[in-house]
Coordinates of C-alpha atoms in Angstrom, one line a residue:
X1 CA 87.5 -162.5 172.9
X2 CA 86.7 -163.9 169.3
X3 CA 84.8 -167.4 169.2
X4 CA 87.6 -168.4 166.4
X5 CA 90.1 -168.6 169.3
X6 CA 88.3 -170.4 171.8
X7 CA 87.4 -173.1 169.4
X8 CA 90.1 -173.1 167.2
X9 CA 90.9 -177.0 168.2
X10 CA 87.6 -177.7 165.9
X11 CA 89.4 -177.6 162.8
X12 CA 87.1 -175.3 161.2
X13 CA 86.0 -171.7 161.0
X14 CA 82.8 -171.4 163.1
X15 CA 80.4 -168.1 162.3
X16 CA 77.0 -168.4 163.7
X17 CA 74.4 -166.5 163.3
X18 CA 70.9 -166.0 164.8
X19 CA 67.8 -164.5 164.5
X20 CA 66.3 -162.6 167.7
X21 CA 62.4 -162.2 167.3
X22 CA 60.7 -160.8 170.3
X23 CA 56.6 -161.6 170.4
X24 CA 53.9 -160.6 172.8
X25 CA 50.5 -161.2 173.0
X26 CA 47.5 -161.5 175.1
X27 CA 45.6 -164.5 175.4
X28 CA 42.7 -165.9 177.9
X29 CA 45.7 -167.7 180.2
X30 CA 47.3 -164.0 180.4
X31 CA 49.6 -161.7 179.3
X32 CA 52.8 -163.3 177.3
X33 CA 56.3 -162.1 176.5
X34 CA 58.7 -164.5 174.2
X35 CA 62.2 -163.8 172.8
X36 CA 63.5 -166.2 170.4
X37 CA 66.9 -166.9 169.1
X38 CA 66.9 -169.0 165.8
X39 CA 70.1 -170.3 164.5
X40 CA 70.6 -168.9 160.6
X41 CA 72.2 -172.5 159.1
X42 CA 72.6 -171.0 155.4
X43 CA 74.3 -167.8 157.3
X44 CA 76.1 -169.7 159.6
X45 CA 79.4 -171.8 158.8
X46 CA 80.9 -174.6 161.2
X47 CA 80.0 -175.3 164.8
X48 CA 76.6 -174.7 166.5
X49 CA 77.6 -174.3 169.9
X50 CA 74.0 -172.8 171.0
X51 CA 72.5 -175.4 170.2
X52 CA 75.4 -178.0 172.1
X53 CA 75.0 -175.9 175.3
X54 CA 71.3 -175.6 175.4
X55 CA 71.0 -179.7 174.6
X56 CA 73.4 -179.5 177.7
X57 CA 72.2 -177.2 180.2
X58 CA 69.2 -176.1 178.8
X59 CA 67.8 -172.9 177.2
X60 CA 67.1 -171.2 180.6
X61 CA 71.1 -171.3 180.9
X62 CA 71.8 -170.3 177.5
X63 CA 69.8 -167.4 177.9
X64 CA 71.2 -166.6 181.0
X65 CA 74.5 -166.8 179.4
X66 CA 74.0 -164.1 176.5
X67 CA 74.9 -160.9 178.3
X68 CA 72.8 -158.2 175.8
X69 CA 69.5 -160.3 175.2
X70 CA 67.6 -158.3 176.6
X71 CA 69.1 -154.9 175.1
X72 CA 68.7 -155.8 171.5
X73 CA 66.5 -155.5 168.9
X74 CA 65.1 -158.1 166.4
X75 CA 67.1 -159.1 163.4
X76 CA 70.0 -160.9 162.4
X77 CA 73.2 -161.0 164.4
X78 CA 76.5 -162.8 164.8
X79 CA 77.5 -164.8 168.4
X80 CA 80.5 -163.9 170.0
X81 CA 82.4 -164.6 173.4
X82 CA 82.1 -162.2 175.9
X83 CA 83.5 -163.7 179.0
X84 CA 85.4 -166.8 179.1
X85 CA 86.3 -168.4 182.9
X86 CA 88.9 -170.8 183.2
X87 CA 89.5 -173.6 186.0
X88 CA 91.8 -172.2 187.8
X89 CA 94.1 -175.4 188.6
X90 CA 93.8 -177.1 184.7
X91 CA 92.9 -174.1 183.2
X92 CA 90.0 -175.8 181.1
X93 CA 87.2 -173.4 179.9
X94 CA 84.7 -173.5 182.9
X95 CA 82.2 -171.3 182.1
X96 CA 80.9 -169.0 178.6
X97 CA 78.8 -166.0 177.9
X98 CA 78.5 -164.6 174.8
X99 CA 77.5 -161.7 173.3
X100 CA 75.4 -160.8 170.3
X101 CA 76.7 -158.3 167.7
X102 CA 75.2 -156.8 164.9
X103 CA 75.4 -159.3 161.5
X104 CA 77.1 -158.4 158.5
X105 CA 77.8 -160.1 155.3
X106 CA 81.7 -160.3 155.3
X107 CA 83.4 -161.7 158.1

């Protein structure tokens, strides 16, 4: 499913894209692991919905909700919509994960 369709009711074209950088490093407190997703705004055109649904639910969610973090590699990618679930009686969008695929310049 394309993000254009599911937010389509915005008005605009949304394209965002992100930066995954994975660090690790070893500290006197321990051993550390940290993957970070950074919003691209001059990449990027229209609506931010990370951001929205981490200010929301929080990042642990949002994470949660990106089905192939953990499979990719750092760089620059685009956010799409993997798996959209509907309520079943209004058939409002209930739940969203998305998907991160590989960036490239045209659209």
């Amino acid at each position: 499913m394309n993000i254009l369709e599911v937010k389509s009711d915005l008005g605009t074209v949304s394209r965002l894209v992100v930066r995954v950088k994975t660090s690790c490093w070893l500290s006197d407190k321990g051993i550390h692991y940290r993957k970070d997703v950074i919003p691209m705004r001059r990449k990027s055109v229209g609506y931010d919905f990370l951001t929205e649904d981490a200010e929301m639910c929080g990042a642990l969610e949002v994470f949660h909700q990106i089905t192939n973090i953990d499979s990719v590699e750092d760089g620059l990618y685009e956010v799409g919509i993997a798996v959209v679930s509907r309520d079943w009686e209004t058939g409002a969008i209930e739940n969203v994960n998305y998907k991160l695929h590989p960036y490239s310049e045209t659209p």
